[in-house]
Amino acid sequence: MSAEYIRLKEDKEHKKHWKKWGPYLTERQWGTVREDYSSDGAAWENVTHDEARSKAYRWGEEGIAGISDYKQKLCLSWAFWNGKDPMIKERLFGLTGNQGNHGEDVKEIYYYLDSTPTHSYMKMLYKYPQAEFPYQKLIEENKKAGKLNDEYELIDTGIFDEDRYFDIFIEYAKNDTEDITSIVTVYNRGPEAAKLTLMPTVWFRKTWFTGHEPFMPKISKLDDHTIKAFNPKSGNYIFTFCSNKELVFCDNETNRERLYGIPNERKYTKDAINDYVVSGDRSKLNPANFGTKAAAIYEIEVPAGGKKSIKLRMQHQIQENPLDSCKETVETCLKEADEFYAHIQKRVTDDDLKSVQRQAFAGMMWSKQFYYYDVERWLEGDPGRYTPPHERKKGRNHNWRHLQNYDIISMPDKWEYPWYAAWDLAFHCIPIARIDPEFAKCQLLLLLNEWYMHPNGQIPAYEWNFSDVNPPVHAYAVQRVYQIDKRANGGKGDQEFLERAMHKLMLNFTWWVNRKDSEGNNIFEGGFLGLDNISLFDRNHAQYYQGTLEQADGTSWMAMFSLNLLRIALDLCEFNPVYQFSATKFLEHFLYIAGAMSNISSEHISLWDDEDNFFYDIFHYKGKEPKKLKVRSIVGLIPLFAVEPIREDLFDNLPEFKKRLDFFLREKPKLAALVSSWIQPGYDKRRLFSLLRGHRMKSVLQRMLDSDEFLSEYGIRSLSKYYEKNPYAIKINGDTLSIKYTPGESDTRMFGGNSNWRGPIWFPINFLIIESLKKFDFYYGGDFSIEYPSGSGNYATMDIIAKELSLRCMKIFMKDENGHRPAFGKNKKFQEDPHFRDHILFYEYFHGDSGKGLGASHQTGWTGLVAEMIHKFYKTDEVNHNVTTPLFRS
């Protein structure tokens, strides 16, 4: 058993708290809803990037390569100054949602390179230009750009063209749970020697004014190279530095004079270190050498092509020569990380894919964040402090007063999306379960806790609007993580996890039935359902066009939800056969949804179109005939996800469930006939529950696997390519609405214009397609094949097609015959420079034709599903009739 597995075991058993410290700082606290105390809810403008260096936050802290304890009482991160910038680089810069031509976007270059699950070893790379950082140019160029232009990125400014930049590698290693070494190695990639100021910065999150902790923590100087951080609850932390020029101290307090033109409460404000380094102003530094924020200042000169390192160590106790063992600690922890991942990747034979997968895991580990948000306290204000404007009482999230979040949570992206999102998190947990199943299970249960889930059963969506509705994929993730964990434990499932999740998921299912099936006809609305601009209009506001929308995806998601809960109930029957009655309940829901999709409200209206052989949304006008919105998008592919193969012998051990199955077969033959064969046993005596019988399944797959429609070289597009030359248009209540295939960034302002479901490739949808094909293959077996690609005359089994689609997605990150990665597009620096080309960015989504990465550049969360795709691509023992040798195309 490797050292990292031992640490995970000790942490799980509460013997040692190995995860007490980790990369829990966000990368952007400014511009978030939590810190917004405005009357109009304009969060981006309430605290800006320029104000952030002077503003003490209420709800969390930010930093570059930052770490903290799991309650974020004490923080450490890194700041830099190249001698030219107007401010020190202590936080990442990016555009607000209103500044970017495609919404908010970080404008920096950085990479998460490595991390173990316990963060015993971590490594990150930040690329810092030696010339003045082009803050204003980035704002102006993106302001001039229109919706049809690409985003203007930092690399586009030319600031890296002559290699005049620093590669700053930050490593952390744990000698023990609270004995942490950090080594920062700075490489000068330029042709001349260059100076750099580095500032490892230590501070306390401001908790002393909230009423919870009336005492003041204190950071003080012990000697020229050592500081002590004291908090009465956690005791002393000793930080030792080497060869630093000096130690400086101030307080984590707002500079009210700079921001608001009113006198400061404390003299030594948060921005004191910035003002001293940039302009030599010592007036806000505490000459007595104590405060709640401190930094060690290093001034180094790095020769051209050379490197220099600095190191520090955090401990509870002072010891002699604490820095002597730092290098050895880092080397040991890196070796242990290599051993851990060697076991995880033992089946992966391609070295480049090993690197991609390990960086994907690293991104998900680095994207953990301490998330603190008490909505009632946020609405009412802190005792004795500024009272929030009364408009907030009826504004954003006012009906979520019960919500109290104070946890380490997996984030979609710690700059662009530094808040949890329900369906993102569900997907994160699947690859995370491969390396840390306990964390994955805890994350899934977290959102089901009563201080997260609404009393009515709704799961909170995301910070900007907890009441929005994400696709109900939580049950799917619970079941998948349970199975991954069960296999890892030699066939022993975690009953407590599954049972706890089941009880809360049933509440959430009931919420969906009561709130999103307005007519009680088993057809669901749901609104945008996370797919932003997939529709002709904003699906959250169908009433604007004086009607309601019957959604093929909303209804299919609910059919999938029903089958997920059916599967969970059957799994729980292993421990308690009483769950077969729950399985019966969700079987009935599934069958009634299937019936409703074919005959809405008994009006002979179907979401399935026999002419086009595809599923469409239906718009119901008030007082007019319903109209199908005949747009071929992933909305019509989602019915594929409602599929579950179940072994026949399972029925024999569940007499009540089998009796109900027989009842439906006998008494409800029309419903039974709608779903794919659960009467006829398939491969390995499996039965199949699916929304798609043979003809419909083949018809949908024929569209999906057509390269002129959905099939791209890099996965499945979100909208048919047919609409590139043939945009679809329809007139609704006098407005002509249209949609066209847009393979790259969005050309509309819908949902801020910062994501696009009208053509690009999205990993979560591709992952579910691949998983569904494998489930169909479990039933049909190796003798069943379909044409792939459509029109090619070549046929393949479902499993082979699933592997092929996985490979197409994986190819986005793999080197092609020219050594180029499609994710990097035409950027020569990213493609060819040895200091760029092997560092992977896991973008939010990808160009439907070229595979170029788009949107948020660090949304490793669900794009990290590529790690699971790689794992499954090489894992051949799960279905014994599959091919055993993965074949890579050049």
PDB file of N, CA and C in Angstrom, residues 847-884:
ATOM      1  N   HIS A 847     -14.637  23.827 -29.653  1.00  0.00           N
ATOM      2  CA  HIS A 847     -15.132  24.162 -30.988  1.00  0.00           C
ATOM      3  C   HIS A 847     -15.643  22.913 -31.693  1.00  0.00           C
ATOM      4  N   GLY A 848     -16.841  23.008 -32.253  1.00  0.00           N
ATOM      5  CA  GLY A 848     -17.497  21.838 -32.832  1.00  0.00           C
ATOM      6  C   GLY A 848     -16.810  21.260 -34.044  1.00  0.00           C
ATOM      7  N   ASP A 849     -15.919  22.011 -34.688  1.00  0.00           N
ATOM      8  CA  ASP A 849     -15.229  21.508 -35.881  1.00  0.00           C
ATOM      9  C   ASP A 849     -13.735  21.304 -35.662  1.00  0.00           C
ATOM     10  N   SER A 850     -13.096  22.209 -34.916  1.00  0.00           N
ATOM     11  CA  SER A 850     -11.639  22.140 -34.758  1.00  0.00           C
ATOM     12  C   SER A 850     -11.198  21.541 -33.430  1.00  0.00           C
ATOM     13  N   GLY A 851     -12.086  21.493 -32.434  1.00  0.00           N
ATOM     14  CA  GLY A 851     -11.716  21.006 -31.114  1.00  0.00           C
ATOM     15  C   GLY A 851     -11.010  22.031 -30.251  1.00  0.00           C
ATOM     16  N   LYS A 852     -10.905  23.267 -30.717  1.00  0.00           N
ATOM     17  CA  LYS A 852     -10.234  24.313 -29.948  1.00  0.00           C
ATOM     18  C   LYS A 852     -10.957  24.576 -28.637  1.00  0.00           C
ATOM     19  N   GLY A 853     -10.185  24.771 -27.548  1.00  0.00           N
ATOM     20  CA  GLY A 853     -10.772  25.051 -26.249  1.00  0.00           C
ATOM     21  C   GLY A 853     -11.377  26.433 -26.180  1.00  0.00           C
ATOM     22  N   LEU A 854     -12.557  26.535 -25.546  1.00  0.00           N
ATOM     23  CA  LEU A 854     -13.311  27.786 -25.477  1.00  0.00           C
ATOM     24  C   LEU A 854     -13.900  27.958 -24.079  1.00  0.00           C
ATOM     25  N   GLY A 855     -14.362  29.174 -23.815  1.00  0.00           N
ATOM     26  CA  GLY A 855     -14.993  29.450 -22.537  1.00  0.00           C
ATOM     27  C   GLY A 855     -13.974  29.491 -21.415  1.00  0.00           C
ATOM     28  N   ALA A 856     -14.413  29.175 -20.213  1.00  0.00           N
ATOM     29  CA  ALA A 856     -13.520  29.189 -19.055  1.00  0.00           C
ATOM     30  C   ALA A 856     -12.343  28.253 -19.301  1.00  0.00           C
ATOM     31  N   SER A 857     -11.135  28.760 -19.105  1.00  0.00           N
ATOM     32  CA  SER A 857      -9.945  27.991 -19.479  1.00  0.00           C
ATOM     33  C   SER A 857      -9.528  26.962 -18.446  1.00  0.00           C
ATOM     34  N   HIS A 858     -10.116  27.015 -17.258  1.00  0.00           N
ATOM     35  CA  HIS A 858      -9.711  26.099 -16.183  1.00  0.00           C
ATOM     36  C   HIS A 858     -10.894  25.360 -15.585  1.00  0.00           C
ATOM     37  N   GLN A 859     -11.922  25.087 -16.423  1.00  0.00           N
ATOM     38  CA  GLN A 859     -13.077  24.378 -15.886  1.00  0.00           C
ATOM     39  C   GLN A 859     -12.793  22.876 -15.880  1.00  0.00           C
ATOM     40  N   THR A 860     -11.733  22.538 -15.148  1.00  0.00           N
ATOM     41  CA  THR A 860     -11.338  21.137 -15.080  1.00  0.00           C
ATOM     42  C   THR A 860     -12.466  20.284 -14.531  1.00  0.00           C
ATOM     43  N   GLY A 861     -13.332  20.902 -13.702  1.00  0.00           N
ATOM     44  CA  GLY A 861     -14.419  20.169 -13.082  1.00  0.00           C
ATOM     45  C   GLY A 861     -15.063  19.140 -13.968  1.00  0.00           C
ATOM     46  N   TRP A 862     -15.898  19.584 -14.931  1.00  0.00           N
ATOM     47  CA  TRP A 862     -16.558  18.545 -15.724  1.00  0.00           C
ATOM     48  C   TRP A 862     -15.763  18.161 -16.962  1.00  0.00           C
ATOM     49  N   THR A 863     -14.889  19.017 -17.434  1.00  0.00           N
ATOM     50  CA  THR A 863     -14.017  18.584 -18.521  1.00  0.00           C
ATOM     51  C   THR A 863     -13.003  17.567 -18.006  1.00  0.00           C
ATOM     52  N   GLY A 864     -12.790  17.549 -16.689  1.00  0.00           N
ATOM     53  CA  GLY A 864     -11.964  16.515 -16.082  1.00  0.00           C
ATOM     54  C   GLY A 864     -12.523  15.122 -16.257  1.00  0.00           C
ATOM     55  N   LEU A 865     -13.753  15.020 -16.791  1.00  0.00           N
ATOM     56  CA  LEU A 865     -14.304  13.715 -17.147  1.00  0.00           C
ATOM     57  C   LEU A 865     -13.411  12.983 -18.148  1.00  0.00           C
ATOM     58  N   VAL A 866     -12.521  13.727 -18.821  1.00  0.00           N
ATOM     59  CA  VAL A 866     -11.601  13.055 -19.734  1.00  0.00           C
ATOM     60  C   VAL A 866     -10.747  12.046 -18.972  1.00  0.00           C
ATOM     61  N   ALA A 867     -10.487  12.294 -17.687  1.00  0.00           N
ATOM     62  CA  ALA A 867      -9.718  11.333 -16.889  1.00  0.00           C
ATOM     63  C   ALA A 867     -10.463  10.017 -16.786  1.00  0.00           C
ATOM     64  N   GLU A 868     -11.783  10.075 -16.611  1.00  0.00           N
ATOM     65  CA  GLU A 868     -12.586   8.857 -16.543  1.00  0.00           C
ATOM     66  C   GLU A 868     -12.696   8.197 -17.911  1.00  0.00           C
ATOM     67  N   MET A 869     -12.776   9.006 -18.972  1.00  0.00           N
ATOM     68  CA  MET A 869     -12.797   8.442 -20.327  1.00  0.00           C
ATOM     69  C   MET A 869     -11.519   7.651 -20.593  1.00  0.00           C
ATOM     70  N   ILE A 870     -10.390   8.198 -20.197  1.00  0.00           N
ATOM     71  CA  ILE A 870      -9.113   7.505 -20.393  1.00  0.00           C
ATOM     72  C   ILE A 870      -9.098   6.206 -19.597  1.00  0.00           C
ATOM     73  N   HIS A 871      -9.560   6.275 -18.361  1.00  0.00           N
ATOM     74  CA  HIS A 871      -9.605   5.076 -17.526  1.00  0.00           C
ATOM     75  C   HIS A 871     -10.478   3.997 -18.164  1.00  0.00           C
ATOM     76  N   LYS A 872     -11.664   4.367 -18.586  1.00  0.00           N
ATOM     77  CA  LYS A 872     -12.601   3.390 -19.141  1.00  0.00           C
ATOM     78  C   LYS A 872     -12.138   2.888 -20.503  1.00  0.00           C
ATOM     79  N   PHE A 873     -11.441   3.730 -21.240  1.00  0.00           N
ATOM     80  CA  PHE A 873     -10.952   3.326 -22.561  1.00  0.00           C
ATOM     81  C   PHE A 873      -9.996   2.148 -22.449  1.00  0.00           C
ATOM     82  N   TYR A 874      -9.208   2.145 -21.384  1.00  0.00           N
ATOM     83  CA  TYR A 874      -8.227   1.082 -21.199  1.00  0.00           C
ATOM     84  C   TYR A 874      -8.739  -0.064 -20.342  1.00  0.00           C
ATOM     85  N   LYS A 875      -9.861   0.126 -19.673  1.00  0.00           N
ATOM     86  CA  LYS A 875     -10.369  -0.908 -18.784  1.00  0.00           C
ATOM     87  C   LYS A 875     -11.222  -1.861 -19.599  1.00  0.00           C
ATOM     88  N   THR A 876     -10.796  -3.106 -19.720  1.00  0.00           N
ATOM     89  CA  THR A 876     -11.458  -4.050 -20.633  1.00  0.00           C
ATOM     90  C   THR A 876     -12.133  -5.210 -19.924  1.00  0.00           C
ATOM     91  N   ASP A 877     -12.083  -5.243 -18.599  1.00  0.00           N
ATOM     92  CA  ASP A 877     -12.621  -6.411 -17.917  1.00  0.00           C
ATOM     93  C   ASP A 877     -14.053  -6.231 -17.424  1.00  0.00           C
ATOM     94  N   GLU A 878     -14.660  -5.052 -17.721  1.00  0.00           N
ATOM     95  CA  GLU A 878     -16.011  -4.825 -17.230  1.00  0.00           C
ATOM     96  C   GLU A 878     -17.060  -5.506 -18.102  1.00  0.00           C
ATOM     97  N   VAL A 879     -16.780  -5.642 -19.388  1.00  0.00           N
ATOM     98  CA  VAL A 879     -17.702  -6.319 -20.308  1.00  0.00           C
ATOM     99  C   VAL A 879     -16.874  -7.306 -21.118  1.00  0.00           C
ATOM    100  N   ASN A 880     -17.060  -8.590 -20.873  1.00  0.00           N
ATOM    101  CA  ASN A 880     -16.107  -9.563 -21.386  1.00  0.00           C
ATOM    102  C   ASN A 880     -16.205  -9.817 -22.885  1.00  0.00           C
ATOM    103  N   HIS A 881     -17.227  -9.236 -23.557  1.00  0.00           N
ATOM    104  CA  HIS A 881     -17.278  -9.458 -24.993  1.00  0.00           C
ATOM    105  C   HIS A 881     -16.665  -8.292 -25.762  1.00  0.00           C
ATOM    106  N   ASN A 882     -16.089  -7.325 -25.066  1.00  0.00           N
ATOM    107  CA  ASN A 882     -15.524  -6.163 -25.752  1.00  0.00           C
ATOM    108  C   ASN A 882     -14.130  -6.482 -26.301  1.00  0.00           C
ATOM    109  N   VAL A 883     -13.703  -5.635 -27.250  1.00  0.00           N
ATOM    110  CA  VAL A 883     -12.333  -5.761 -27.731  1.00  0.00           C
ATOM    111  C   VAL A 883     -11.378  -5.451 -26.593  1.00  0.00           C
ATOM    112  N   THR A 884     -10.200  -5.989 -26.644  1.00  0.00           N
ATOM    113  CA  THR A 884      -9.258  -5.855 -25.533  1.00  0.00           C
ATOM    114  C   THR A 884      -8.085  -4.957 -25.848  1.00  0.00           C
TER     115      THR A 884
END
